[in-house]
Short mmCIF file of C-alpha atoms in Angstrom, two decimals:
data_model
loop_
_atom_site.label_atom_id
_atom_site.label_comp_id
_atom_site.label_asym_id
_atom_site.label_seq_id
_atom_site.Cartn_x
_atom_site.Cartn_y
_atom_site.Cartn_z
CA MET A 23 22.67 -25.69 -9.70
CA LYS A 24 25.80 -27.91 -9.83
CA LYS A 25 23.68 -31.05 -9.46
CA ILE A 26 21.38 -29.96 -12.26
CA LEU A 27 24.28 -29.23 -14.58
CA THR A 28 25.83 -32.61 -13.75
CA VAL A 29 22.63 -34.47 -14.63
CA ILE A 30 22.32 -32.57 -17.89
CA PHE A 31 25.94 -33.30 -18.72
CA ILE A 32 25.62 -37.06 -18.07
CA ALA A 33 22.42 -37.20 -20.09
CA SER A 34 24.16 -35.54 -23.00
CA LEU A 35 26.91 -38.17 -22.89
CA ALA A 36 24.31 -40.91 -23.08
CA ALA A 37 22.57 -39.26 -26.00
CA VAL A 38 25.56 -38.85 -28.30
CA SER A 39 28.86 -40.54 -28.97
CA CYS A 40 31.45 -37.89 -28.30
CA THR A 41 35.08 -38.28 -27.33
CA LYS A 42 35.91 -34.61 -26.70
CA VAL A 43 34.03 -33.45 -23.59
CA ASP A 44 36.29 -30.77 -22.16
CA GLU A 45 34.99 -27.73 -24.07
CA ASN A 46 34.29 -24.63 -22.03
CA VAL A 47 30.60 -23.95 -21.44
CA TYR A 48 29.81 -20.30 -22.01
CA ASP A 49 26.06 -20.16 -21.44
CA LYS A 50 25.97 -21.26 -17.79
CA TYR A 51 26.66 -19.20 -14.69
CA GLU A 52 27.32 -20.68 -11.25
CA SER A 53 24.59 -19.26 -9.03
CA ASN A 54 26.72 -17.72 -6.27
CA ALA A 55 28.95 -16.02 -8.84
CA PHE A 56 25.89 -14.64 -10.58
CA TYR A 57 24.14 -13.27 -7.47
CA ALA A 58 27.39 -11.74 -6.25
CA THR A 59 27.41 -9.40 -9.25
CA PRO A 60 25.43 -6.13 -9.23
CA ALA A 61 23.26 -7.38 -12.10
CA GLY A 62 22.66 -10.72 -10.41
CA ALA A 63 21.77 -9.09 -7.09
CA ASP A 64 19.33 -6.76 -8.81
CA ASN A 65 17.82 -9.76 -10.59
CA ALA A 66 17.15 -11.46 -7.24
CA LEU A 67 15.60 -8.28 -5.86
CA ALA A 68 13.52 -7.65 -8.99
CA THR A 69 11.67 -10.91 -8.39
CA VAL A 70 10.58 -9.61 -4.98
CA TYR A 71 9.70 -6.11 -6.19
CA GLY A 72 7.60 -7.74 -8.91
CA LYS A 73 5.39 -9.10 -6.15
CA ILE A 74 4.47 -5.57 -5.05
CA SER A 75 2.95 -4.63 -8.41
CA GLY A 76 1.68 -8.15 -9.07
CA THR A 77 -1.49 -8.80 -11.05
CA TRP A 78 -5.24 -8.87 -10.42
CA GLY A 79 -5.89 -10.18 -6.90
CA SER A 80 -2.19 -10.37 -6.08
CA ASN A 81 -0.65 -6.95 -5.48
CA PHE A 82 -0.14 -4.03 -3.11
CA ALA A 83 -1.93 -1.40 -5.21
CA GLY A 84 -2.84 -0.65 -8.81
CA ARG A 85 -5.15 -3.58 -9.54
CA ASP A 86 -8.19 -4.69 -7.58
CA ASN A 87 -9.23 -7.47 -5.22
CA CYS A 88 -6.14 -7.51 -3.01
CA TRP A 89 -4.32 -5.47 -0.31
CA TYR A 90 -5.40 -1.98 -1.38
CA ASP A 91 -9.07 -2.86 -1.67
CA LEU A 92 -9.13 -4.85 1.56
CA ASN A 93 -7.63 -1.99 3.55
CA SER A 94 -9.34 0.88 1.73
CA PHE A 95 -12.92 -0.36 1.65
CA ALA A 96 -12.83 -1.35 5.31
CA ALA A 97 -12.25 2.35 6.08
CA ASP A 98 -14.58 5.33 5.58
CA ASP A 99 -13.05 7.19 2.64
CA GLN A 100 -14.32 5.09 -0.26
CA VAL A 101 -16.63 2.22 -1.18
CA ILE A 102 -17.94 0.37 -4.22
CA PRO A 103 -21.68 -0.12 -3.74
CA HIS A 104 -23.63 -2.93 -5.26
CA ARG A 105 -25.75 -1.28 -7.97
CA ASN A 106 -29.49 -1.79 -8.28
CA THR A 107 -28.80 -2.72 -11.91
CA GLY A 108 -26.98 -5.84 -10.68
CA ASP A 109 -23.45 -4.49 -11.19
CA TRP A 110 -20.61 -5.09 -8.72
CA GLN A 111 -20.29 -7.94 -6.25
CA LEU A 112 -21.16 -7.32 -2.61
CA ASP A 113 -17.60 -7.81 -1.30
CA PHE A 114 -16.61 -4.14 -1.29
CA ALA A 115 -19.79 -2.87 0.38
CA GLN A 116 -19.59 -5.69 2.93
CA LEU A 117 -16.09 -4.53 3.86
CA TYR A 118 -17.28 -0.96 4.34
CA THR A 119 -20.32 -1.98 6.41
CA GLN A 120 -18.24 -4.52 8.37
CA THR A 121 -20.59 -7.37 7.43
CA TYR A 122 -17.99 -9.54 5.64
CA GLN A 123 -17.16 -13.13 6.59
CA PRO A 124 -13.79 -14.95 6.85
CA SER A 125 -14.50 -16.55 3.46
CA LEU A 126 -14.33 -13.16 1.69
CA GLY A 127 -12.18 -13.49 -1.42
CA LEU A 128 -10.22 -10.27 -0.85
CA ILE A 129 -9.05 -11.55 2.55
CA ASN A 130 -7.82 -14.80 1.04
CA ASN A 131 -6.16 -12.97 -1.86
CA THR A 132 -4.30 -10.61 0.47
CA TRP A 133 -3.11 -13.43 2.74
CA ASN A 134 -1.89 -15.54 -0.20
CA TRP A 135 -0.19 -12.58 -1.86
CA LEU A 136 1.67 -11.57 1.30
CA TYR A 137 2.92 -15.10 2.01
CA SER A 138 3.93 -15.58 -1.61
CA SER A 139 5.89 -12.32 -1.24
CA VAL A 140 7.52 -13.48 2.02
CA TYR A 141 8.54 -16.68 0.24
CA SER A 142 10.13 -14.73 -2.62
CA ALA A 143 11.91 -12.43 -0.16
CA ASN A 144 13.27 -15.45 1.72
CA VAL A 145 14.64 -16.80 -1.57
CA ALA A 146 16.35 -13.48 -2.33
CA VAL A 147 17.87 -13.23 1.16
CA ALA A 148 19.23 -16.79 0.86
CA GLN A 149 20.57 -16.25 -2.66
CA LEU A 150 22.31 -12.98 -1.85
CA THR A 151 23.67 -14.15 1.51
CA SER A 152 25.06 -17.37 0.03
CA ALA A 153 26.71 -15.38 -2.76
CA ASN A 154 28.24 -12.83 -0.35
CA ALA A 155 26.56 -10.13 -2.40
CA ALA A 156 27.04 -6.46 -1.57
CA PRO A 157 25.76 -5.72 1.97
CA SER A 158 23.37 -3.08 0.59
CA LYS A 159 21.67 -5.69 -1.60
CA ILE A 160 21.27 -8.21 1.22
CA ALA A 161 19.94 -5.39 3.40
CA GLU A 162 17.43 -4.44 0.72
CA ALA A 163 16.09 -8.00 0.55
CA LYS A 164 15.76 -8.14 4.34
CA VAL A 165 13.96 -4.80 4.48
CA LEU A 166 11.55 -6.00 1.79
CA ARG A 167 10.83 -9.15 3.79
CA ALA A 168 10.25 -7.08 6.94
CA TRP A 169 7.85 -4.86 4.99
CA PHE A 170 5.69 -7.81 3.98
CA TYR A 171 5.57 -9.01 7.59
CA TYR A 172 4.61 -5.49 8.66
CA LEU A 173 1.65 -5.60 6.27
CA LEU A 174 0.70 -9.04 7.61
CA ILE A 175 0.65 -8.08 11.29
CA ASP A 176 -1.13 -4.82 10.48
CA ASP A 177 -3.98 -6.72 8.82
CA PHE A 178 -4.10 -10.04 10.69
CA GLY A 179 -2.29 -9.69 14.04
CA ASP A 180 -0.72 -13.02 15.10
CA VAL A 181 0.40 -14.83 11.93
CA PRO A 182 2.67 -17.70 10.84
CA PHE A 183 6.30 -16.57 10.79
CA TYR A 184 9.26 -18.15 9.00
CA THR A 185 12.46 -16.99 7.36
CA ASP A 186 13.55 -20.37 5.92
CA ASN A 187 11.54 -21.74 3.03
CA ASN A 188 12.58 -25.30 3.91
CA THR A 189 9.63 -25.38 6.26
CA ASP A 190 6.37 -27.32 6.17
CA ALA A 191 3.80 -24.55 5.79
CA SER A 192 1.08 -26.75 7.29
CA LYS A 193 2.98 -27.00 10.58
CA ILE A 194 3.99 -23.38 11.21
CA ALA A 195 2.48 -22.00 14.41
CA GLN A 196 1.14 -18.49 14.78
CA THR A 197 3.66 -16.05 16.19
CA LYS A 198 2.54 -13.20 18.41
CA ARG A 199 2.13 -9.86 16.70
CA ALA A 200 4.48 -8.20 19.20
CA THR A 201 7.19 -10.81 18.52
CA ILE A 202 7.06 -10.19 14.77
CA TYR A 203 7.05 -6.44 15.47
CA ASN A 204 10.33 -6.91 17.39
CA PHE A 205 11.76 -8.90 14.47
CA ILE A 206 10.80 -6.12 12.04
CA VAL A 207 12.40 -3.45 14.25
CA SER A 208 15.60 -5.48 14.67
CA GLU A 209 15.85 -6.08 10.90
CA LEU A 210 15.39 -2.38 10.21
CA LYS A 211 17.94 -1.30 12.81
CA ALA A 212 20.47 -3.72 11.35
CA ASN A 213 19.89 -2.93 7.68
CA VAL A 214 18.45 0.51 6.93
CA ASP A 215 21.78 2.32 7.20
CA LEU A 216 23.26 -0.16 4.72
CA LEU A 217 20.78 0.85 2.02
CA SER A 218 21.75 3.15 -0.82
CA GLU A 219 21.20 6.88 -0.34
CA THR A 220 20.50 7.31 -4.06
CA LYS A 221 17.12 8.88 -4.86
CA GLY A 222 15.35 8.32 -8.16
CA GLY A 223 16.93 6.79 -11.22
CA ALA A 224 17.68 3.12 -10.60
CA TYR A 225 16.25 3.51 -7.08
CA TYR A 226 12.88 4.85 -8.15
CA GLY A 227 10.45 2.38 -6.66
CA ARG A 228 13.07 0.68 -4.44
CA PHE A 229 13.89 0.75 -0.75
CA ASN A 230 16.74 3.21 -0.41
CA LYS A 231 17.86 4.55 2.98
CA TRP A 232 15.11 7.19 3.07
CA ALA A 233 12.32 4.78 2.23
CA GLY A 234 13.77 2.42 4.83
CA TYR A 235 13.58 5.05 7.55
CA MET A 236 10.06 6.00 6.43
CA PHE A 237 9.08 2.35 6.83
CA MET A 238 10.72 2.33 10.26
CA ALA A 239 8.77 5.44 11.25
CA LYS A 240 5.51 3.75 10.19
CA VAL A 241 6.32 0.70 12.31
CA TYR A 242 7.10 2.82 15.38
CA LEU A 243 4.07 5.03 14.74
CA ASN A 244 1.82 2.01 15.17
CA ALA A 245 3.81 0.33 17.95
CA GLY A 246 1.05 0.99 20.48
CA VAL A 247 -1.43 -0.89 18.27
CA TYR A 248 0.93 -3.80 17.69
CA THR A 249 2.43 -4.21 21.16
CA GLY A 250 0.45 -2.07 23.59
CA THR A 251 3.50 0.16 24.17
CA PRO A 252 3.72 3.37 22.10
CA ALA A 253 7.03 4.45 20.56
CA TRP A 254 6.32 8.07 19.63
CA GLN A 255 9.86 9.34 20.21
CA GLU A 256 11.34 6.51 18.16
CA ALA A 257 8.86 7.30 15.39
CA LEU A 258 9.81 10.97 15.47
CA ASP A 259 13.52 10.13 15.38
CA ALA A 260 12.98 7.96 12.31
CA CYS A 261 10.91 10.73 10.69
CA ASN A 262 13.76 13.17 11.27
CA LYS A 263 16.15 10.78 9.52
CA VAL A 264 13.89 10.81 6.45
CA ALA A 265 13.62 14.59 6.60
CA SER A 266 17.41 14.82 6.33
CA GLY A 267 17.17 13.22 2.87
CA GLY A 268 16.36 16.52 1.18
CA PHE A 269 12.69 16.02 0.32
CA THR A 270 10.20 18.85 -0.01
CA LEU A 271 6.57 19.40 -0.92
CA HIS A 272 5.81 19.38 -4.62
CA ALA A 273 4.33 22.61 -6.01
CA GLY A 274 0.60 22.91 -5.51
CA GLY A 275 -0.40 26.04 -7.41
CA ALA A 276 -2.79 26.51 -10.31
CA ASN A 277 -1.65 24.83 -13.51
CA THR A 278 -3.72 24.79 -16.68
CA ALA A 279 -1.67 21.85 -18.00
CA SER A 280 -3.01 19.66 -15.19
CA PRO A 281 -6.30 17.87 -15.95
CA LEU A 282 -7.46 18.85 -12.44
CA GLY A 283 -6.09 22.39 -12.60
CA TYR A 284 -3.28 22.21 -10.02
CA SER A 285 0.35 21.07 -10.02
CA TYR A 286 -0.45 19.22 -6.79
CA PHE A 287 -1.98 16.43 -8.85
CA ASP A 288 1.36 15.75 -10.60
CA LEU A 289 2.00 13.58 -7.55
CA PHE A 290 -0.49 11.03 -8.83
CA GLY A 291 0.31 11.00 -12.54
CA ASP A 292 2.48 8.88 -14.79
CA VAL A 293 5.66 9.34 -12.73
CA CYS A 294 5.64 10.40 -9.07
CA PRO A 295 7.84 13.53 -8.70
CA ASP A 296 11.03 12.75 -6.81
CA ASP A 297 10.99 16.03 -4.86
CA GLU A 298 8.21 14.66 -2.64
CA THR A 299 8.03 10.95 -3.38
CA ILE A 300 9.90 8.72 -0.93
CA PHE A 301 8.78 5.29 -2.15
CA ALA A 302 6.72 4.70 -5.29
CA LEU A 303 5.14 1.77 -7.09
CA TYR A 304 5.96 1.77 -10.80
CA LEU A 305 2.96 0.94 -12.99
CA LYS A 306 2.53 0.96 -16.76
CA GLU A 307 -0.64 -0.27 -18.42
CA ASN A 308 -0.09 -3.43 -20.51
CA ILE A 309 3.43 -3.79 -19.08
CA VAL A 310 3.21 -3.68 -15.28
CA SER A 311 -0.31 -3.91 -13.80
CA GLY A 312 -1.96 -0.58 -14.57
CA ASN A 313 -3.60 1.80 -12.10
CA ILE A 314 -7.37 1.35 -12.19
CA TYR A 315 -8.51 3.87 -9.57
CA GLY A 316 -9.63 6.69 -11.84
CA ILE A 317 -11.22 4.40 -14.42
CA ARG A 318 -12.95 2.36 -11.72
CA SER A 319 -14.65 5.47 -10.33
CA LEU A 320 -16.02 7.04 -13.54
CA ASN A 321 -19.23 5.89 -15.18
CA SER A 322 -19.27 4.87 -18.84
CA ALA A 323 -20.41 8.11 -20.45
CA ASN A 324 -18.27 10.40 -18.31
CA GLY A 325 -15.26 8.12 -18.76
CA ASN A 326 -15.64 8.11 -22.52
CA ALA A 327 -15.93 11.89 -22.59
CA LEU A 328 -12.92 12.50 -20.32
CA ILE A 329 -10.42 9.80 -21.34
CA GLY A 330 -11.90 8.04 -24.36
CA TYR A 331 -12.78 4.80 -22.53
CA ASN A 332 -15.79 3.59 -20.59
CA GLY A 333 -15.44 3.92 -16.83
CA TRP A 334 -16.38 1.03 -14.56
CA ASN A 335 -18.92 2.99 -12.50
CA GLY A 336 -17.51 1.62 -9.26
CA THR A 337 -15.75 3.50 -6.49
CA ILE A 338 -17.53 6.39 -4.79
CA ILE A 339 -16.85 8.82 -1.95
CA LEU A 340 -19.70 9.11 0.50
CA ASN A 341 -21.03 12.57 1.27
CA GLN A 342 -20.13 12.36 4.96
CA PHE A 343 -16.42 12.19 4.08
CA TYR A 344 -16.57 14.66 1.18
CA SER A 345 -18.40 17.30 3.22
CA LYS A 346 -15.45 17.65 5.60
CA PHE A 347 -13.32 19.31 2.89
CA SER A 348 -13.24 23.11 2.89
CA ALA A 349 -14.63 24.70 -0.25
CA ASN A 350 -11.30 26.45 -0.96
CA ASP A 351 -9.15 23.33 -0.44
CA ILE A 352 -7.48 22.54 -3.79
CA ARG A 353 -7.61 18.84 -2.89
CA ARG A 354 -11.39 19.03 -3.29
CA GLN A 355 -10.84 19.29 -7.06
CA GLN A 356 -10.25 15.55 -7.23
CA PHE A 357 -13.96 14.89 -6.61
CA LEU A 358 -16.66 14.90 -9.27
CA VAL A 359 -20.08 15.75 -7.84
CA GLY A 360 -23.30 16.92 -9.46
CA GLN A 361 -23.69 17.73 -13.15
CA GLN A 362 -20.57 17.13 -15.22
CA PRO A 363 -19.66 19.23 -18.26
CA LYS A 364 -18.79 16.10 -20.24
CA GLY A 365 -20.73 12.93 -20.87
CA GLY A 366 -24.19 14.14 -19.82
CA THR A 367 -23.63 12.74 -16.33
CA THR A 368 -24.93 13.98 -13.00
CA TYR A 369 -23.32 12.32 -9.98
CA ASN A 370 -25.81 12.33 -7.13
CA PRO A 371 -24.08 12.95 -3.77
CA VAL A 372 -26.95 11.24 -1.92
CA VAL A 373 -26.49 7.46 -2.11
CA SER A 374 -29.67 5.43 -1.76
CA SER A 375 -28.23 2.07 -0.71
CA LEU A 376 -24.95 0.12 -0.62
CA ILE A 377 -26.08 -3.50 -0.57
CA SER A 378 -29.81 -4.14 -1.00
CA PRO A 379 -31.23 -3.13 -3.41
CA GLY A 380 -28.02 -1.23 -4.08
CA ALA A 381 -27.17 2.26 -5.30
CA ALA A 382 -28.68 3.80 -8.41
CA PRO A 383 -26.25 3.95 -11.37
CA ASP A 384 -25.22 7.59 -10.87
CA ASP A 385 -25.29 7.62 -7.07
CA GLY A 386 -22.08 8.68 -5.39
CA ILE A 387 -19.31 11.26 -5.66
CA ARG A 388 -16.41 10.14 -7.87
CA ASP A 389 -12.67 10.56 -7.36
CA MET A 390 -10.11 11.57 -9.99
CA LYS A 391 -6.99 11.88 -7.82
CA PHE A 392 -5.36 9.35 -10.16
CA PHE A 393 -6.58 10.99 -13.36
CA PRO A 394 -5.80 8.24 -15.92
CA ALA A 395 -2.37 8.81 -17.46
CA ALA A 396 -1.32 7.45 -20.86
CA PRO A 397 -0.91 4.80 -21.97
CA VAL A 398 -4.46 4.06 -20.90
CA ASP A 399 -7.20 1.70 -22.00
CA ALA A 400 -10.46 0.35 -20.64
CA SER A 401 -8.64 -1.90 -18.16
CA GLY A 402 -6.31 0.59 -16.52
CA ALA A 403 -3.86 3.47 -16.77
CA SER A 404 -0.18 4.16 -16.22
CA ASN A 405 -0.27 6.30 -13.08
CA ASP A 406 2.40 5.28 -10.60
CA PHE A 407 1.34 4.88 -6.98
CA PRO A 408 2.98 6.89 -4.14
CA ILE A 409 3.41 4.42 -1.28
CA TYR A 410 5.20 7.00 0.92
CA ARG A 411 5.65 10.71 0.33
CA PHE A 412 6.87 13.81 2.17
CA ALA A 413 3.44 15.23 3.02
CA ASP A 414 2.69 12.01 4.89
CA LEU A 415 6.00 12.41 6.72
CA LEU A 416 5.18 15.99 7.77
CA LEU A 417 1.85 14.87 9.20
CA MET A 418 3.60 12.03 11.03
CA GLN A 419 6.01 14.56 12.56
CA ALA A 420 3.04 16.68 13.61
CA GLU A 421 1.31 13.69 15.17
CA CYS A 422 4.37 12.53 17.09
CA ASN A 423 4.94 16.01 18.54
CA VAL A 424 1.32 16.30 19.68
CA ARG A 425 1.41 12.86 21.26
CA LEU A 426 4.67 13.74 23.01
CA GLY A 427 3.00 16.79 24.56
CA ASN A 428 4.56 19.43 22.33
CA PRO A 429 1.76 20.73 20.07
CA SER A 430 3.54 24.00 19.33
CA ALA A 431 6.32 22.02 17.64
CA ALA A 432 3.67 20.25 15.54
CA LEU A 433 2.26 23.44 14.01
CA PRO A 434 4.93 24.09 11.34
CA PHE A 435 4.58 20.55 10.00
CA ILE A 436 0.81 20.47 9.61
CA ASN A 437 0.68 24.08 8.38
CA ARG A 438 3.09 23.34 5.53
CA VAL A 439 0.66 20.74 4.23
CA ARG A 440 -2.33 23.04 4.73
CA ALA A 441 -0.61 26.00 3.04
CA ARG A 442 -0.09 24.02 -0.15
CA ALA A 443 -3.81 23.22 -0.12
CA THR A 444 -4.48 26.99 0.20
CA LEU A 445 -5.86 26.65 3.73
CA ALA A 446 -5.21 29.08 6.57
CA ASP A 447 -2.64 28.19 9.20
CA LEU A 448 -3.82 26.61 12.41
CA THR A 449 -2.84 28.48 15.57
CA THR A 450 -3.23 25.43 17.78
CA VAL A 451 -3.13 21.75 16.82
CA THR A 452 -4.82 18.72 18.34
CA LEU A 453 -4.82 15.04 17.42
CA ASP A 454 -8.20 15.58 15.78
CA ASN A 455 -6.64 18.24 13.54
CA VAL A 456 -3.89 15.83 12.51
CA TYR A 457 -6.35 12.99 11.93
CA ASP A 458 -8.57 15.15 9.73
CA GLU A 459 -5.63 16.54 7.77
CA ARG A 460 -4.36 13.03 7.09
CA GLY A 461 -7.78 12.20 5.68
CA PHE A 462 -7.77 15.25 3.40
CA GLU A 463 -4.21 14.76 2.17
CA LEU A 464 -3.99 10.98 1.85
CA VAL A 465 -7.45 9.98 0.65
CA PHE A 466 -7.29 7.13 -1.89
CA GLU A 467 -3.67 6.30 -0.92
CA GLY A 468 -4.36 3.30 1.33
CA HIS A 469 -3.55 4.82 4.75
CA ARG A 470 -7.02 5.45 6.14
CA ARG A 471 -7.79 2.15 7.89
CA GLN A 472 -4.49 2.21 9.77
CA ASP A 473 -5.03 5.86 10.71
CA MET A 474 -8.56 5.22 11.94
CA ILE A 475 -7.35 2.42 14.20
CA ARG A 476 -4.39 4.38 15.60
CA PHE A 477 -6.48 7.47 16.32
CA GLY A 478 -9.29 5.43 17.90
CA HIS A 479 -11.93 6.17 15.23
CA TYR A 480 -12.36 2.75 13.66
CA GLN A 481 -15.38 1.94 15.83
CA ASP A 482 -17.12 5.22 15.02
CA THR A 483 -20.59 5.19 13.51
CA ARG A 484 -20.33 6.05 9.84
CA GLU A 485 -22.69 6.58 6.95
CA PHE A 486 -24.68 3.33 6.40
CA VAL A 487 -23.21 1.83 9.59
CA THR A 488 -25.58 2.73 12.41
CA ALA A 489 -24.10 0.68 15.24
CA PRO A 490 -20.54 1.02 16.61
CA ILE A 491 -18.14 -1.37 14.92
CA PRO A 492 -16.80 -4.09 17.27
CA LYS A 493 -13.17 -3.56 18.27
CA THR A 494 -12.39 -7.09 17.08
CA ARG A 495 -12.88 -5.78 13.54
CA GLU A 496 -9.58 -3.92 13.82
CA LEU A 497 -8.10 -7.21 12.63
CA PHE A 498 -9.22 -9.11 9.57
CA PRO A 499 -10.01 -12.80 10.06
CA ILE A 500 -7.56 -15.52 9.17
CA PRO A 501 -8.83 -16.84 5.81
CA VAL A 502 -10.82 -20.08 5.90
CA ASN A 503 -8.45 -21.71 3.40
CA ALA A 504 -5.46 -20.96 5.63
CA LEU A 505 -7.23 -22.43 8.67
CA ASN A 506 -8.08 -25.56 6.70
CA ALA A 507 -4.50 -25.94 5.47
CA ASN A 508 -2.81 -25.44 8.85
CA PRO A 509 -4.43 -26.88 12.02
CA ASN A 510 -2.04 -24.81 14.18
CA LEU A 511 -3.81 -21.58 13.27
CA LYS A 512 -6.50 -20.04 15.45
CA GLN A 513 -9.14 -17.64 14.17
CA ASN A 514 -8.99 -14.04 15.36
CA PRO A 515 -11.56 -13.13 18.03
CA GLY A 516 -14.97 -12.02 16.82
CA TYR A 517 -15.12 -14.19 13.69
#
């Protein structure tokens, strides 16, 4: 910054004849002084948080063709079929049927987005460290960087690793997944307790202490996948830290003001309620990449009748997944199946084809969990996205207790979630119970692929996939463009 200002100053001397050059300059701010201030530190962090919402093909969730779609359509809870009318590219159905290739655009988009985010996080860490900013702000930048690396190793396994941007990207070697896991854990141990304990307000959509411990719990929960050595007790300990933050389940009862009839669905509206929400993604159509998930699922006529805009006739829920929901489960209200009272639409639960020739226009059950919230238009809505919430935490606590050989301790956690959904209490709990309940509670929230892998169900035969899925598909391939740009990278097995 000093060098830039010096060049500008000398150039100005050459441009004009001026004898008085000692005036104070009031519109410049030395960088370290700026980033040391609360406003400056938040400015550095805002650049990184902006990466999470991103834009089309470059975001965590909200828009399409990036992380959410890659992870969601590779699982069994949703798919966008190619339509026999020629609508929709094959990418989404290829992910679901596990027939995609390393050249798939969504894979490349996700890789590029995550490394762009790592780069921005490295900048923020350097800026805030150099400025001796408040320890909580430096910690927040480091936790953000660790989070992006967590997403990278979850999707791709061994990946390039760097924390200094003064590095030739074409020469970075792949680092073992377990090594990056250890880095993530060490960063979290060193920084989570430095994060603010404030919930909501200025910390809505930011990593506070509780979101940090939730992230830590997720990392430990999947330690066995990443390293071969489970860390169930560590995961449970981190869960208990989050639980001490005063969260609770949002009300779930009947509510005529809700478009889906229950207060439960407030969790997926314009603003995620802070009683249950631990970490949210702020979205506002035409301001910050809107949430497309409801609009993408509806067809044109039904969309126009419900929200005043044509739906995209895209995402569907296959009958195999839908049929697992109990008839009296309030969470079943998110699905639209059969004849609809508005728009003259009948959604056929039996899907004829996913790829060739493709599904008929009205094939497939639709999902309205994210019922489009205003402001809304034909390209998206303003629903925020709950990245982590308390119901997820309760089910993690149940899982950890079962895996640690204490299923009786797991019962209160899973039964709290079931009670809100108006389901009877379980009297015994198994891992299969926890796995199923996670599917019911967290459908459309981006957790399913990770859950399927951790519970050992990713290779299961599923609707339209008749043969067991190879275990190598638990990792996505390294994108072709990345391999071409860096000769040090090796493709993941099976691709």
